[in-house]
Coordinates of C-alpha atoms in Angstrom, one line a residue:
M30 CA 0.2 -0.2 0.2
P31 CA 0.8 3.6 -0.6
R32 CA 2.6 5.7 2.5
D33 CA -0.3 7.9 3.6
E34 CA 0.3 9.4 6.9
I35 CA -0.4 12.7 8.7
F36 CA 2.0 15.5 8.2
G37 CA 0.1 17.7 10.9
Q38 CA -2.5 19.7 11.5
L39 CA -3.7 23.4 10.5
P40 CA -4.8 26.0 13.1
D41 CA -8.2 24.9 12.7
G42 CA -7.7 21.5 13.4
R43 CA -7.6 19.9 10.2
D44 CA -4.9 17.1 9.3
V45 CA -2.2 17.7 7.0
R46 CA -1.4 14.6 4.8
L47 CA 1.8 13.4 3.5
L48 CA 1.6 11.0 0.6
T49 CA 4.0 9.0 -1.2
I50 CA 4.3 7.8 -4.6
G51 CA 6.9 6.2 -6.3
A52 CA 9.5 3.5 -5.6
A53 CA 13.4 3.5 -4.7
P54 CA 15.2 3.1 -7.2
G55 CA 13.6 5.0 -9.1
P56 CA 12.1 8.7 -7.7
V57 CA 9.9 8.2 -4.7
A58 CA 7.9 11.7 -4.4
E59 CA 6.4 12.7 -1.2
V60 CA 2.8 15.3 -1.3
L61 CA 1.3 17.3 1.0
T62 CA -2.4 17.8 0.7
L63 CA -1.3 21.6 2.1
G64 CA -1.1 23.0 -1.1
A65 CA -0.9 20.5 -3.2
T66 CA 2.8 20.6 -2.2
V67 CA 6.0 18.6 -3.4
H68 CA 7.5 18.1 -0.1
R69 CA 10.8 15.8 -1.1
L70 CA 11.8 14.3 -4.0
L71 CA 14.0 11.2 -3.8
V72 CA 15.9 10.1 -6.7
T73 CA 19.2 8.2 -7.2
C74 CA 22.2 10.5 -8.6
G75 CA 24.5 9.7 -11.1
D76 CA 27.4 9.1 -8.1
G77 CA 24.8 6.1 -7.0
E78 CA 23.7 8.6 -3.7
R79 CA 19.9 8.6 -3.3
R80 CA 19.4 12.2 -2.2
N81 CA 16.2 14.4 -1.8
V82 CA 16.6 17.6 -4.6
V83 CA 13.7 19.8 -3.8
L84 CA 13.6 22.2 -0.8
G85 CA 10.6 21.8 1.4
H86 CA 9.8 22.9 5.3
P87 CA 10.1 20.7 8.1
D88 CA 6.5 20.8 9.1
V89 CA 2.5 23.1 8.6
E90 CA 3.9 26.3 10.9
E91 CA 7.0 27.0 9.1
R92 CA 5.2 26.2 5.8
L93 CA 2.6 28.7 6.4
A94 CA 4.3 31.3 7.4
S95 CA 6.9 31.2 4.7
G96 CA 6.5 33.4 1.5
D97 CA 8.2 31.4 -0.6
Y98 CA 5.5 29.3 -2.4
V99 CA 8.3 26.1 -1.9
G100 CA 7.0 23.6 -3.8
G101 CA 3.5 24.4 -3.9
T102 CA 1.1 24.3 -6.6
I103 CA 0.6 27.9 -7.6
G104 CA -3.0 29.3 -8.4
R105 CA -5.4 30.9 -9.7
Y106 CA -2.4 33.0 -11.8
A107 CA 0.9 31.9 -11.3
N108 CA 3.4 35.2 -11.4
R109 CA 2.3 38.7 -11.7
I110 CA -0.8 40.6 -12.5
A111 CA -0.1 44.5 -12.9
A112 CA -1.7 46.0 -10.3
G113 CA -4.1 43.3 -9.4
R114 CA -6.4 44.5 -12.6
F115 CA -7.8 43.6 -15.5
T116 CA -10.6 43.7 -18.1
L117 CA -12.4 40.5 -19.2
D118 CA -15.3 40.5 -21.5
G119 CA -15.6 44.0 -21.2
R120 CA -15.7 43.9 -17.2
D121 CA -12.9 45.2 -14.8
V122 CA -11.8 43.2 -12.6
E123 CA -10.1 43.4 -9.4
V124 CA -8.0 40.9 -8.0
G125 CA -6.2 41.0 -4.2
T126 CA -2.7 42.5 -4.3
N127 CA 0.6 41.0 -2.1
D128 CA 3.5 41.8 -4.1
R129 CA 4.8 45.9 -4.6
G130 CA 0.7 46.6 -5.8
N131 CA 0.7 43.6 -8.0
S132 CA -0.9 39.9 -7.7
L133 CA 1.4 37.2 -7.3
H134 CA 0.7 34.0 -7.5
G135 CA -3.0 34.1 -6.9
G136 CA -3.0 37.2 -4.5
P137 CA -2.8 37.0 -0.8
D138 CA -4.1 33.4 0.0
G139 CA -3.2 31.3 -3.1
F140 CA -3.8 27.7 -4.1
H141 CA -0.4 26.5 -2.1
A142 CA -1.8 27.7 0.7
R143 CA -4.8 25.8 0.8
L144 CA -5.9 22.2 1.7
W145 CA -6.7 20.0 -1.1
D146 CA -8.6 16.8 -1.2
V147 CA -7.8 13.7 -1.9
V148 CA -9.2 11.8 -4.9
S149 CA -7.1 8.9 -5.5
H150 CA -3.8 7.4 -4.3
E151 CA -1.9 4.5 -5.6
A152 CA 1.6 3.0 -5.5
D153 CA 2.5 5.4 -8.6
E154 CA 0.5 8.2 -8.5
V155 CA -2.1 10.7 -6.2
V156 CA -4.9 13.4 -7.0
L157 CA -5.9 16.4 -5.1
S158 CA -8.8 18.5 -6.3
L159 CA -9.7 22.0 -4.8
V160 CA -12.6 23.9 -5.6
S161 CA -12.0 27.9 -5.1
P162 CA -15.4 29.9 -5.2
D163 CA -16.7 32.9 -7.3
G164 CA -14.7 35.9 -6.3
D165 CA -11.6 33.8 -4.5
Q166 CA -8.9 36.5 -4.1
G167 CA -11.3 39.0 -6.5
F168 CA -11.3 36.7 -9.4
P169 CA -14.5 35.4 -11.0
G170 CA -16.4 32.1 -11.4
E171 CA -16.0 28.7 -9.7
V172 CA -13.0 26.9 -10.7
R173 CA -12.5 23.0 -10.1
V174 CA -8.7 22.5 -9.8
S175 CA -7.2 18.9 -9.8
V176 CA -3.6 17.8 -9.9
R177 CA -2.0 14.4 -10.6
Y178 CA 1.4 13.3 -9.6
R179 CA 2.5 10.1 -11.4
V180 CA 5.8 8.3 -10.7
E181 CA 6.8 6.3 -14.5
G182 CA 10.2 5.1 -14.7
E183 CA 12.9 8.0 -14.6
V184 CA 9.9 10.4 -15.0
V185 CA 8.3 12.7 -12.0
G186 CA 4.9 13.9 -14.5
V187 CA 2.6 16.6 -13.2
T188 CA -0.4 17.0 -14.6
M189 CA -2.9 20.5 -13.7
E190 CA -6.8 20.7 -15.0
A191 CA -9.4 23.1 -14.2
T192 CA -12.8 23.6 -15.0
T193 CA -14.8 27.3 -14.8
D194 CA -18.4 28.0 -14.5
A195 CA -17.8 32.0 -15.7
A196 CA -15.2 33.2 -17.9
T197 CA -12.2 33.6 -15.7
V198 CA -8.5 33.4 -15.8
V199 CA -6.5 30.3 -15.2
N200 CA -2.3 29.8 -15.0
L201 CA -1.1 27.0 -12.6
T202 CA 2.5 25.7 -12.0
N203 CA 4.5 24.1 -9.8
H204 CA 7.2 26.3 -7.8
A205 CA 9.1 23.5 -6.8
Y206 CA 12.9 24.5 -6.1
L207 CA 15.5 22.3 -7.5
N208 CA 19.0 21.1 -5.9
L209 CA 20.5 18.3 -7.6
D210 CA 23.5 18.0 -4.6
G211 CA 20.2 17.7 -2.6
E212 CA 18.2 19.7 0.1
G213 CA 20.7 21.5 2.3
A214 CA 23.5 21.3 0.4
G215 CA 24.1 25.0 0.0
T216 CA 23.8 26.9 -3.4
V217 CA 22.7 25.6 -6.9
D218 CA 25.8 28.2 -8.2
G219 CA 27.7 25.4 -9.4
H220 CA 25.0 23.8 -11.3
E221 CA 24.8 24.2 -15.1
L222 CA 21.3 25.4 -16.9
T223 CA 20.1 25.3 -20.3
V224 CA 16.8 27.1 -21.0
E225 CA 15.3 26.5 -25.0
A226 CA 14.5 30.0 -25.8
D227 CA 15.8 32.4 -27.9
E228 CA 13.7 35.5 -26.4
F229 CA 13.1 36.4 -22.3
T230 CA 10.6 39.3 -21.0
P231 CA 12.4 42.3 -19.5
V232 CA 10.6 43.5 -16.7
D233 CA 9.9 46.7 -14.1
A234 CA 11.5 47.2 -10.6
T235 CA 8.4 45.1 -9.5
G236 CA 8.3 42.2 -12.3
I237 CA 5.7 43.6 -14.4
P238 CA 6.8 43.3 -18.2
L239 CA 7.9 46.3 -19.8
G240 CA 7.1 45.7 -23.3
D241 CA 7.4 43.2 -25.7
H242 CA 9.9 39.9 -25.6
A243 CA 13.4 40.5 -25.9
P244 CA 16.5 38.4 -27.8
V245 CA 18.5 36.5 -25.2
A246 CA 22.1 36.7 -27.5
G247 CA 24.2 39.3 -26.2
T248 CA 22.7 39.5 -22.8
P249 CA 23.6 37.1 -19.7
F250 CA 20.1 35.6 -20.0
D251 CA 21.1 33.2 -23.1
L252 CA 21.0 29.8 -21.3
R253 CA 20.6 28.5 -24.9
A254 CA 24.4 26.5 -24.1
P255 CA 25.1 24.9 -20.5
A256 CA 25.9 27.6 -18.2
L257 CA 27.2 27.9 -14.5
L258 CA 24.6 29.8 -12.7
G259 CA 26.6 31.3 -9.7
P260 CA 28.6 33.7 -12.6
V261 CA 25.1 34.5 -14.7
V262 CA 23.4 36.0 -11.2
R263 CA 26.6 38.1 -10.7
T264 CA 26.7 40.0 -13.6
E265 CA 25.8 43.6 -13.7
H266 CA 23.3 43.3 -16.1
P267 CA 20.4 45.8 -15.1
Q268 CA 17.4 43.1 -15.4
I269 CA 19.2 40.8 -13.2
A270 CA 20.9 43.2 -10.9
D271 CA 17.4 44.5 -9.9
A272 CA 16.0 41.3 -9.4
K273 CA 19.0 40.1 -7.1
G274 CA 19.6 37.7 -9.8
I275 CA 16.7 35.8 -12.7
D276 CA 13.2 36.1 -11.8
H277 CA 12.3 36.4 -15.6
N278 CA 10.1 34.2 -18.1
Y279 CA 11.4 33.0 -20.8
V280 CA 9.8 32.2 -23.9
V281 CA 10.1 28.2 -24.7
Q282 CA 10.7 27.3 -27.8
G283 CA 8.3 24.9 -30.5
S284 CA 4.9 23.7 -29.1
G285 CA 3.4 20.7 -27.3
L286 CA 5.1 19.2 -24.7
R287 CA 8.8 19.7 -25.1
R288 CA 12.0 19.9 -23.3
A289 CA 12.4 23.9 -21.7
A290 CA 15.3 23.3 -19.5
V291 CA 17.7 21.0 -18.7
L292 CA 19.3 21.4 -14.9
T293 CA 22.7 19.5 -14.3
S294 CA 25.1 18.9 -11.1
R295 CA 28.1 17.9 -12.2
A296 CA 29.4 17.2 -8.4
T297 CA 26.6 14.5 -8.3
R298 CA 26.6 13.5 -11.9
T299 CA 22.7 14.4 -12.2
S300 CA 20.4 16.1 -14.7
A301 CA 16.9 17.2 -14.3
E302 CA 15.2 17.9 -17.8
V303 CA 12.0 20.1 -17.5
W304 CA 9.3 19.3 -20.5
T305 CA 6.3 21.0 -20.8
D306 CA 3.3 22.1 -22.9
Q307 CA 3.3 25.7 -21.7
P308 CA 4.4 28.6 -23.7
G309 CA 6.7 30.3 -20.9
L310 CA 9.0 29.4 -18.5
Q311 CA 9.7 31.6 -15.5
V312 CA 13.4 30.9 -13.9
Y313 CA 13.9 31.7 -10.0
T314 CA 17.1 31.8 -8.6
A315 CA 15.3 31.9 -5.1
N316 CA 16.8 35.3 -4.6
G317 CA 14.5 35.9 -2.3
L318 CA 15.3 33.5 0.6
D319 CA 16.9 35.0 3.3
G320 CA 18.3 32.6 6.0
T321 CA 14.5 33.3 7.6
R322 CA 12.9 29.8 7.1
R323 CA 14.2 26.5 8.0
G324 CA 14.3 23.3 5.3
T325 CA 13.3 20.0 5.3
G326 CA 17.0 18.9 6.7
G327 CA 17.4 21.5 9.5
G328 CA 19.1 23.9 8.0
R329 CA 17.7 27.4 7.1
Y330 CA 17.3 28.8 3.3
R331 CA 19.9 31.5 1.7
Q332 CA 20.1 33.0 -1.4
G333 CA 20.0 30.6 -4.3
D334 CA 20.2 27.7 -2.4
G335 CA 17.8 26.1 -5.4
V336 CA 16.4 27.2 -8.7
A337 CA 12.8 27.2 -9.6
L338 CA 12.1 26.5 -13.2
E339 CA 8.0 26.9 -13.7
P340 CA 6.3 26.3 -16.7
Q341 CA 3.5 28.3 -17.2
L342 CA 1.5 31.3 -19.5
F343 CA 3.6 34.9 -19.5
P344 CA 3.3 37.3 -16.9
D345 CA 0.3 39.7 -16.8
S346 CA -1.4 37.9 -19.9
P347 CA -5.0 38.9 -18.8
N348 CA -3.5 42.4 -19.5
R349 CA -1.3 41.7 -22.8
P350 CA -4.4 40.5 -25.5
E351 CA -1.1 39.5 -28.2
W352 CA -0.2 36.9 -25.8
P353 CA -1.5 33.5 -25.3
S354 CA -4.3 33.9 -23.5
A355 CA -5.2 33.1 -20.5
V356 CA -8.9 33.2 -20.5
L357 CA -10.6 30.4 -19.3
R358 CA -14.7 29.8 -20.2
P359 CA -17.6 27.2 -19.3
G360 CA -17.3 24.0 -21.1
E361 CA -13.6 24.4 -21.3
T362 CA -10.9 22.6 -19.3
Y363 CA -7.7 24.3 -18.8
V364 CA -4.6 21.7 -18.8
A365 CA -1.0 22.0 -18.2
R366 CA 1.6 19.5 -17.9
L367 CA 4.8 19.4 -16.4
Q368 CA 7.9 16.3 -16.2
W369 CA 10.8 16.4 -14.6
R370 CA 13.1 13.6 -16.2
F371 CA 15.9 12.8 -14.2
V372 CA 18.5 11.1 -16.5
L373 CA 22.7 10.6 -15.2
S374 CA 25.1 12.5 -16.3
S375 CA 28.5 11.4 -18.3
T376 CA 30.3 13.9 -16.9
T377 CA 32.5 13.8 -13.4

């Protein structure tokens, strides 16, 4: 039987469950019902050692206090909406703001902080669901969401679906922070990152797109060939300096389910490929981790201790009709797919 145990309790007494899928020597994922969160992800690395390769918090209290979205399912709208305002079918919509005057990751009370229901739990798969009522954080329509985590071979797949009873906007992602040296091993400065994108989205000081996308060529954002993260996040490019690292959308080449990024640790001889069917990939180099919050291994997380590779629609798309639409209407089903494919590196 797959493991199902009590992780802790919310302040109102409701239980938070920890659900395990997968089996060694393949990936084993521990998923929390709080936030439909990837709590731990154990993989056999290229050096033969098994490691937890995602950041996480040790208990419910730490997770609720954290503002870093560690491992959580993000919604209703991942990334930012400028000033928390947009127009939908001629109607002005105002949603909750929580980041420098903008709405970030669903607003003050996003999906990452909700208790999800367990639909099913098997040895290699768990499905969680959530009902977001009409007016939740200001968003119109009752939205029903499901997240399916499945382990197959060396692949961990995430499928997010949503339906609505009224026109609304939806943009879901997972906010796992990867560290292929292992959780608590320090920074990912020595990791190499490749992103399959010719363009990125420059942003203002609050993370809102300045205009259209821009070529990565000739900038530190050019990750079309593997690049060490440490030197990249320490360049003097004004976009990186303002964000204290990378916190930017990349326009992923191609369409359909395809590889968007590859993260590699030469130290553990392990790579994680990120596959997605979404048009964008938000790369976030954990610029805001400041030692305040504790990790599952007992240490405190600091800047650069992981990297989040978040497939999604582009930031502020509800205000950018020329970009792929975030609008979901009754009778339609929103679907977003994400895969982490773990491969052993031939490098030493």
